[in-house]
Short mmCIF file of C-alpha atoms in Angstrom, two decimals:
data_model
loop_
_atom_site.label_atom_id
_atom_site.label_comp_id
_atom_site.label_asym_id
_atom_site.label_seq_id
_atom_site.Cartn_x
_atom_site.Cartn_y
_atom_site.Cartn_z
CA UNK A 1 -55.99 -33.66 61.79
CA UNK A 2 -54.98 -30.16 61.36
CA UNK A 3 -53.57 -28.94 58.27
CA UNK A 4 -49.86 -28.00 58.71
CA UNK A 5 -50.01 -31.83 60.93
CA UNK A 6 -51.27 -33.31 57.58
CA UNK A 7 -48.80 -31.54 55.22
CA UNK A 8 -45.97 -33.17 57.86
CA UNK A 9 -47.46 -36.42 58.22
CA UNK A 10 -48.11 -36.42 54.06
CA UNK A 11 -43.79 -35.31 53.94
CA UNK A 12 -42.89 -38.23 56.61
CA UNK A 13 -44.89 -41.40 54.75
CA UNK A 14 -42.84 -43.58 52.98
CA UNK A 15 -45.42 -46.08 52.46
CA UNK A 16 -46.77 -44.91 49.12
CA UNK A 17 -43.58 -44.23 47.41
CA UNK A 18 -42.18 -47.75 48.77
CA UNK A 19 -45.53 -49.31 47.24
CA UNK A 20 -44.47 -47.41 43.75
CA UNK A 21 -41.21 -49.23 44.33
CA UNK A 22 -42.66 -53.10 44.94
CA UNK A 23 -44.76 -51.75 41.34
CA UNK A 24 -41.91 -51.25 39.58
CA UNK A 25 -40.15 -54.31 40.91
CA UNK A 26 -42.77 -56.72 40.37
CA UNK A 27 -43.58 -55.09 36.42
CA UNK A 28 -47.28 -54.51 37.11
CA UNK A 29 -47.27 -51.90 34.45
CA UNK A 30 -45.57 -54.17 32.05
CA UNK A 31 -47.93 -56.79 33.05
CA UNK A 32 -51.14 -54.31 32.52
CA UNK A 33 -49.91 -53.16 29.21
CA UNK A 34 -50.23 -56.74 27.90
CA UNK A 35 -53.50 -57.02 28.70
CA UNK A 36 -52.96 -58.69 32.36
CA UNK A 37 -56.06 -56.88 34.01
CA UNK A 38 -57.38 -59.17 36.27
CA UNK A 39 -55.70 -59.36 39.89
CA UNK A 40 -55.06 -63.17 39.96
CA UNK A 41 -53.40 -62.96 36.46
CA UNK A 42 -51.31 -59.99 37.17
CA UNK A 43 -50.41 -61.98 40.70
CA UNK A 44 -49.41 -65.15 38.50
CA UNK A 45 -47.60 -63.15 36.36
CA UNK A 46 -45.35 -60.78 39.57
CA UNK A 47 -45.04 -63.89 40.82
CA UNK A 48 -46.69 -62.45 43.83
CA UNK A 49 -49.65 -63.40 46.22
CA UNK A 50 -52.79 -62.83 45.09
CA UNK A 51 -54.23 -61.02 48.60
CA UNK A 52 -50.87 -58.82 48.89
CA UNK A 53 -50.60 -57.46 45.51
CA UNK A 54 -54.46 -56.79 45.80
CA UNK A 55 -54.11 -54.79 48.77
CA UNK A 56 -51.31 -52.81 47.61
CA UNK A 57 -52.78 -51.85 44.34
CA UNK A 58 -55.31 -50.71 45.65
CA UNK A 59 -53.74 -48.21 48.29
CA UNK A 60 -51.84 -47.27 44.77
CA UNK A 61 -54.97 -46.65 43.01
CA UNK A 62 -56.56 -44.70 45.73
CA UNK A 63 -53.36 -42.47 45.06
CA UNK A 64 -54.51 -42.07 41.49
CA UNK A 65 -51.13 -44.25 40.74
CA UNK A 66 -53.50 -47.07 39.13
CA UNK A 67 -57.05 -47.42 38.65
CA UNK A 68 -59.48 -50.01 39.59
CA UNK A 69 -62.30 -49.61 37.00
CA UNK A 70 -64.27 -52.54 38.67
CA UNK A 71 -63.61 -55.03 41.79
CA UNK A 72 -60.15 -57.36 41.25
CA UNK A 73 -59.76 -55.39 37.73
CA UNK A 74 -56.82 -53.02 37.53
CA UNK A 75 -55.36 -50.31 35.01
CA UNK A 76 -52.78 -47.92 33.84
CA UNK A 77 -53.07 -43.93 34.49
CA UNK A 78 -51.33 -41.52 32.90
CA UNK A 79 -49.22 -41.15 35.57
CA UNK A 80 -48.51 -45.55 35.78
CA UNK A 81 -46.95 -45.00 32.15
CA UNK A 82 -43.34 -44.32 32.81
CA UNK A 83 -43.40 -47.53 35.23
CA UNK A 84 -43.06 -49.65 31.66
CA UNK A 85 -40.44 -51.02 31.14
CA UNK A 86 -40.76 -49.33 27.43
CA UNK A 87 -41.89 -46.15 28.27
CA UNK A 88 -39.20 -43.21 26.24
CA UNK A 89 -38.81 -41.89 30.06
CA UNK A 90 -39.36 -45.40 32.07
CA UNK A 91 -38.83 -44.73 35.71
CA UNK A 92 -38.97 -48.77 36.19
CA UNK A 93 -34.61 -49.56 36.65
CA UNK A 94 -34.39 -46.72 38.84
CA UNK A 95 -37.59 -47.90 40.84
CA UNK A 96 -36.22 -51.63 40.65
CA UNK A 97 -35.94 -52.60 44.47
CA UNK A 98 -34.02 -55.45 42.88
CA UNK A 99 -30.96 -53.42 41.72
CA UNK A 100 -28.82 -50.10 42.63
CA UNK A 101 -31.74 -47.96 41.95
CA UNK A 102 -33.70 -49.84 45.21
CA UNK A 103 -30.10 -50.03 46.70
CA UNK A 104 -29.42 -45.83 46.65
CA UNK A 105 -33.31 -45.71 48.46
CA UNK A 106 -32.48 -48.11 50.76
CA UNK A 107 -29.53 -46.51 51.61
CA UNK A 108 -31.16 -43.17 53.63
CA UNK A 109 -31.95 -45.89 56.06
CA UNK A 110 -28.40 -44.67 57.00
CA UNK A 111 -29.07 -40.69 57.30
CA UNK A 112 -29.32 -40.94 60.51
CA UNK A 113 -25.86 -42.25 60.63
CA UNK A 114 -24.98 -39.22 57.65
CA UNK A 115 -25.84 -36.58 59.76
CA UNK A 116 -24.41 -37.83 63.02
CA UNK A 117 -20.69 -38.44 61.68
CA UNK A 118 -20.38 -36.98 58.07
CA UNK A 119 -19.47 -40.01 56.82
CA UNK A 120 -21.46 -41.90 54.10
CA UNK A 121 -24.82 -44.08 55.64
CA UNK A 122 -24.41 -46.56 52.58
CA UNK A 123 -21.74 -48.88 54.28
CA UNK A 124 -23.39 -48.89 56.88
CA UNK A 125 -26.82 -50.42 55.81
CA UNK A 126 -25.50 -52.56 53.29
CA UNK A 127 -21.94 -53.43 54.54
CA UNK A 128 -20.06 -51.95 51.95
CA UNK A 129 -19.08 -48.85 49.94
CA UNK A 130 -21.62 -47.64 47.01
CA UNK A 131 -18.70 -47.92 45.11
CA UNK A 132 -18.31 -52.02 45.50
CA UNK A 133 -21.67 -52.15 44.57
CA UNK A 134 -21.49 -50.39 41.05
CA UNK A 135 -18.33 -52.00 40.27
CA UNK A 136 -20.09 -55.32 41.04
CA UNK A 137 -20.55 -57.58 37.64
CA UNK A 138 -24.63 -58.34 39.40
CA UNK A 139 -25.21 -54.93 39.49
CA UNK A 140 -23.17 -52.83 36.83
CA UNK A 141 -26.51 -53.99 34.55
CA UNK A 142 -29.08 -51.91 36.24
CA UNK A 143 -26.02 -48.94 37.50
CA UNK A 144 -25.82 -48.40 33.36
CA UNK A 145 -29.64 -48.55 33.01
CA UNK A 146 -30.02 -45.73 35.53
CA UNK A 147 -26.95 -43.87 33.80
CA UNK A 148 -28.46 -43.78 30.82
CA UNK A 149 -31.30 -41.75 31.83
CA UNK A 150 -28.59 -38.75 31.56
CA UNK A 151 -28.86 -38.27 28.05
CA UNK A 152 -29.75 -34.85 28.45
CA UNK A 153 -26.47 -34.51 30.75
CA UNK A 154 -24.41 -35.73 27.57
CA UNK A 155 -26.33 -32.93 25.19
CA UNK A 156 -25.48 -30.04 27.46
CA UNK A 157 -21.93 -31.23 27.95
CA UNK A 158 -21.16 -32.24 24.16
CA UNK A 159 -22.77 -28.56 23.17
CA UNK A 160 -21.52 -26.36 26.09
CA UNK A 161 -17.80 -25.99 25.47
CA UNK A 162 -15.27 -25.53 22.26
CA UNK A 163 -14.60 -29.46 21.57
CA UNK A 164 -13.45 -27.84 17.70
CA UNK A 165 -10.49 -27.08 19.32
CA UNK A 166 -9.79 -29.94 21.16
CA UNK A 167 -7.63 -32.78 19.71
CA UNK A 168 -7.67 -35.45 22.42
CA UNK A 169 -9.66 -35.72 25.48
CA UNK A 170 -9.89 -38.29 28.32
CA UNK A 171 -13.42 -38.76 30.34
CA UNK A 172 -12.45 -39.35 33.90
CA UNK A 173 -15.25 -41.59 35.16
CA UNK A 174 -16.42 -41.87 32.30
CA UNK A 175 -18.75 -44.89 33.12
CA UNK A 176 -20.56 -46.73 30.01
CA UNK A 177 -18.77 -44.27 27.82
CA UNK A 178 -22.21 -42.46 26.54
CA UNK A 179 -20.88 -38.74 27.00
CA UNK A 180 -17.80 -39.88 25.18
CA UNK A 181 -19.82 -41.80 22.46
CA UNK A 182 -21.73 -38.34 22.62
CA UNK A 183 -19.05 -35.72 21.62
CA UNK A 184 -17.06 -37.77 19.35
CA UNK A 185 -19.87 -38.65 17.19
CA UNK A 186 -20.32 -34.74 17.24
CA UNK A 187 -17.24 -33.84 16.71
CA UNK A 188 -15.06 -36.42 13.75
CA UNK A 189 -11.52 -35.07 14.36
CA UNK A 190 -11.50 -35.67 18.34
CA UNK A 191 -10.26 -38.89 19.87
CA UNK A 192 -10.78 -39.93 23.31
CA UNK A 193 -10.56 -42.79 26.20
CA UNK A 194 -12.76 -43.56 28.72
CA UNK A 195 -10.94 -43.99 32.33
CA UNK A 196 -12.59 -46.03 34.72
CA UNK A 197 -12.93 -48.80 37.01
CA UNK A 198 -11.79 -51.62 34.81
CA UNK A 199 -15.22 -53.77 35.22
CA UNK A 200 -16.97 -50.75 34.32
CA UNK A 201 -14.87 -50.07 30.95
CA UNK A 202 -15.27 -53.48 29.32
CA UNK A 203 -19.26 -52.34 28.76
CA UNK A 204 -17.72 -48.69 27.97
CA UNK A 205 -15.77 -50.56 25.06
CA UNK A 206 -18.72 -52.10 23.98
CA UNK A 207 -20.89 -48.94 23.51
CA UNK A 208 -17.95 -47.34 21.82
CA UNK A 209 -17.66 -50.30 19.35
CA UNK A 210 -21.30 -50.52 18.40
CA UNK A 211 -21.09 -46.64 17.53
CA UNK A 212 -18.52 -47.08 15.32
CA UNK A 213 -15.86 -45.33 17.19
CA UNK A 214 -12.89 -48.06 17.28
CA UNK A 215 -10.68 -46.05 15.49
CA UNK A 216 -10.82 -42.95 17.55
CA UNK A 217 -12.11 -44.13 21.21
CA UNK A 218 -10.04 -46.44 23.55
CA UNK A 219 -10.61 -47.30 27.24
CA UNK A 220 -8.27 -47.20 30.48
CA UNK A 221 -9.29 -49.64 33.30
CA UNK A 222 -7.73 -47.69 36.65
CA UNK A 223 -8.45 -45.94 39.45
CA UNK A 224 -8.46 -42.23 39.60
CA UNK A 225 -6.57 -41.34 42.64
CA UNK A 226 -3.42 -43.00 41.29
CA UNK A 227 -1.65 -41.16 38.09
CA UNK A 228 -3.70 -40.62 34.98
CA UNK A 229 -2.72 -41.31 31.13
CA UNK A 230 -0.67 -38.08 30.21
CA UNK A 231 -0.52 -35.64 27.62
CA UNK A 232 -4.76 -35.33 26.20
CA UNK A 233 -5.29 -31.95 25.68
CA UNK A 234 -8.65 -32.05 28.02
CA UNK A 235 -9.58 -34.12 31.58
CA UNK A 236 -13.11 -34.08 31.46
CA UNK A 237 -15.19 -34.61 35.08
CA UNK A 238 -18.57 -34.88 34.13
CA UNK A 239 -20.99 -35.17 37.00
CA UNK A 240 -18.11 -37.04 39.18
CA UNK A 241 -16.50 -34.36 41.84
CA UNK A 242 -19.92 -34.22 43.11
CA UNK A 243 -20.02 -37.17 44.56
CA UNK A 244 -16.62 -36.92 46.97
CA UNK A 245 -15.90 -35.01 49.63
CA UNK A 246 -13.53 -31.80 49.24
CA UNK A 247 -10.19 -34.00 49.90
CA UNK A 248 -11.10 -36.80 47.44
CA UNK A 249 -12.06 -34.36 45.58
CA UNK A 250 -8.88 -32.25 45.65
CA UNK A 251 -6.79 -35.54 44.98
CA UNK A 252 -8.68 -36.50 41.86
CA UNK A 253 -8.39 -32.99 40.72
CA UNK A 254 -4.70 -32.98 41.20
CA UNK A 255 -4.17 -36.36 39.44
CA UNK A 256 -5.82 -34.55 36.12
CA UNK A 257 -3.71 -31.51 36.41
CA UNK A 258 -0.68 -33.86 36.92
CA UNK A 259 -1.86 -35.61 33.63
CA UNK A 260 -3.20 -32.05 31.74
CA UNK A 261 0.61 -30.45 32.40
CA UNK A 262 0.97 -26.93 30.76
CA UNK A 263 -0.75 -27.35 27.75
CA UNK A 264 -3.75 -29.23 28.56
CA UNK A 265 -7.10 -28.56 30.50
CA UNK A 266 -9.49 -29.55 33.25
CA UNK A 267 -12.79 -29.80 32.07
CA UNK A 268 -15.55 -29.93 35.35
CA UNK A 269 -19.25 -30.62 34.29
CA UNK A 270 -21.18 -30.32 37.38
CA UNK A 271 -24.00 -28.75 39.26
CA UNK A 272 -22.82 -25.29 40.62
CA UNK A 273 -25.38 -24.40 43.12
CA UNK A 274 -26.24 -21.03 45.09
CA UNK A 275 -28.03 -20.28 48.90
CA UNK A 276 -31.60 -20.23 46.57
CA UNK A 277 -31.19 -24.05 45.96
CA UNK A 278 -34.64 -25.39 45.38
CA UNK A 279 -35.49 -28.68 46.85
CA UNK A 280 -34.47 -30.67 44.10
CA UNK A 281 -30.99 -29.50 44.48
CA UNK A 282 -30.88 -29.65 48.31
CA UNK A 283 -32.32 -33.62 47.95
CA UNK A 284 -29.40 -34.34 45.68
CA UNK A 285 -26.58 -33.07 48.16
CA UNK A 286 -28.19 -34.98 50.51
CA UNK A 287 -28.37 -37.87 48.61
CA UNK A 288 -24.48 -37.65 47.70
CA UNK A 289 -24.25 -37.26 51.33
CA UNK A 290 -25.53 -40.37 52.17
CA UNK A 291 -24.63 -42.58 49.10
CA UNK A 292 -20.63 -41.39 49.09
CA UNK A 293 -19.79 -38.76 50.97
CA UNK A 294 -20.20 -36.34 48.68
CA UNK A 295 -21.55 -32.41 48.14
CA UNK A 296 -22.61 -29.84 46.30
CA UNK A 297 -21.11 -26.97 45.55
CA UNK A 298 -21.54 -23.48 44.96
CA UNK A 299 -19.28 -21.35 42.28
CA UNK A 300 -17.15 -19.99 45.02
CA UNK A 301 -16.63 -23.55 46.68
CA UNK A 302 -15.65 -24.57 43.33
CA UNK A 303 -12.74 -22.35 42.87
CA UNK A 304 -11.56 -23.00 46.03
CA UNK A 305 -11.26 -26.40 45.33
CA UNK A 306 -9.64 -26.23 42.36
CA UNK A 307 -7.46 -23.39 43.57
CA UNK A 308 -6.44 -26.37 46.39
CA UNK A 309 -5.76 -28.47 43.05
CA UNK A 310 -3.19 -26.24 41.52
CA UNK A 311 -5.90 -25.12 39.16
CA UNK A 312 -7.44 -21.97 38.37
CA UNK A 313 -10.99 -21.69 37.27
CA UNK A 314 -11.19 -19.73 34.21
CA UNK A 315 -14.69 -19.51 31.82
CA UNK A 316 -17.88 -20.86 33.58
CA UNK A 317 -21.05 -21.62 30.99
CA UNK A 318 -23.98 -22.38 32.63
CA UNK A 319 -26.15 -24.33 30.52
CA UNK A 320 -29.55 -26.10 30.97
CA UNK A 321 -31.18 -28.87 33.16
CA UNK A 322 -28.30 -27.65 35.93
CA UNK A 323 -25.27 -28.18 33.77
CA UNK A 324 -22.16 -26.09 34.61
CA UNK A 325 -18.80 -26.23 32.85
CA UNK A 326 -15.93 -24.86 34.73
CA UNK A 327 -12.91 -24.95 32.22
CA UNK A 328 -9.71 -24.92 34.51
CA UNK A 329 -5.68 -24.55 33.65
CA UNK A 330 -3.01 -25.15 35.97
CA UNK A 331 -2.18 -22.09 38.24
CA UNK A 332 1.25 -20.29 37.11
CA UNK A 333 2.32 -20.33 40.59
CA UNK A 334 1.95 -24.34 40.76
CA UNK A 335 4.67 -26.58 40.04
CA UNK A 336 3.49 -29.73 38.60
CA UNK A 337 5.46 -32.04 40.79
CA UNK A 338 3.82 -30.52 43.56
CA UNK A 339 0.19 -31.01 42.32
CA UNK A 340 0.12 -34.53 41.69
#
């Protein structure tokens, strides 16, 4: 096989990362790190048979992914160690076949179906939107175990923009309420609420309540294309435009500058990408793509969609890890009744 046929063949296999996933479903590295060694053990213990799980772990140590030290006897590499389930960086939820995480790879069974109509491939494999799914009690569990992988998303926000001045602020989609949970425990004079689907804001209360924020966090249970709670002096979108297309995107926009009036802001924290996009960046708008619908965008897209909102775009501080804030006002030419 030639070379440039083996670097194609190498970028079509799925079969090795799809063994990775079964890994991470199954626990094997859980089940190593207690001392599970021995293949018909660690099968007892996956719950697994004993010939299938041998065969794949070995493929998976051949790709350095485990080791087999001697015959039927497995072990953790250095690169196995953020399959544990305890691992500071565990990979494991999002690997999880059993939950979103094995849902959202599923789901580019349905690029095909992307690329051909523009219109999101995860309905079409699994028979509804991504959007059921996360909002499904089952699931919600391992959707806020991938979510809060995003830690450093929360940093860059919380320390990117002037909360000191900010009184109230509401986090539009704001999930398990860890950015919120995030800048108020930065910043002790700022109150907020978490709007969201109103399955996904009863564990957003909790996480509020076990950091000690009662007195100065609420949540909202709603849906963000109808009207917002008025009058906070900031709408934050952290890492949420992203994932609609331009006209959802437009109408969410317009129901925060609806809510934000004169006086208040519209806070977007989102990847603002350029025609240099490295891969990782050109996998995620694909994955948007395919999962909702969604895009990237670059800094010029983004002011034209806000400009479409009524909104002008005013500072931009690009911080690390791909974090952009774009801190918007409403436009002096828009009226407010025709925004919303």
């Amino acid at each position: 096989m030639s070379a440039p046929t083996l670097d194609l063949f190498r970028a079509a296999d799925i079969l090795t990362p799809w063994a990775v996933r079964v890994a991470a479903t199954l626990r094997i590295a859980d089940h190593l790190a207690a001392g599970r060694t021995r293949l018909p053990d660690l099968a007892e213990a996956a719950g697994a048979d004993t010939d299938a799980l041998g065969r794949l772990l070995r493929h998976l140590a051949r790709q350095g992914v485990f080791a087999e030290p001697s015959e039927g006897v497995f072990a953790l590499t250095e690169s196995a160690e953020p399959l544990r389930t305890d691992h500071p960086g565990s990979w494991r939820a999002r690997l999880d076949l059993t939950g979103i995480g094995g849902r959202i790879d599923g789901a580019f069974a349905g690029l095909l179906h992307s690329v051909r109509t523009g219109e999101p491939g995860y309905s079409s494999v699994f028979g509804r939107s991504f959007w059921a799914d996360a909002a499904d009690p089952s699931i919600i569990p391992s959707f806020d175990a991938i979510m809060s992988g995003h830690d450093y998303w929360f940093h860059e926000v919380a320390e990117g923009y002037d909360w000191a001045g900010v009184s109230t602020v509401v986090d539009v989609g704001g999930g398990a309420g860890g950015l919120l949970t995030e800048i108020l425990s930065r910043f002790p004079r700022l109150s907020g609420t978490v709007f969201d689907l109103p399955a996904t804001v009863v564990e957003a209360k909790k996480v509020l309540e076990e950091a000690g924020l009662t007195g100065r966090a609420t949540t909202y249970g709603g849906d963000f294309f109808e009207p917002l709670p008025p009058g906070a002096d900031v709408y934050l979108l952290s890492n949420v435009l992203h994932d609609w297309s331009d006209p959802d995107a437009r109408r969410i926009l317009r129901r925060c500058a609806e809510a934000a009036g004169r006086d208040g802001r519209v806070l977007i924290a989102d990847r603002v990408v350029d025609d240099r996009a490295d891969q990782s960046v050109t996998a995620m708008d694909l994955r948007v793509l395919v999962l909702m619908g969604g895009r990237e965008r670059t800094e010029a897209a983004w002011r034209a969609l806000a400009g479409s909102a009524g909104l002008t775009v005013g500072k931009v501080v690009r911080r690390d890890r791909g974090v952009t804030l774009l801190d918007c006002a409403l436009d002096d030419r828009a009226r407010i009744d025709d925004v919303g």
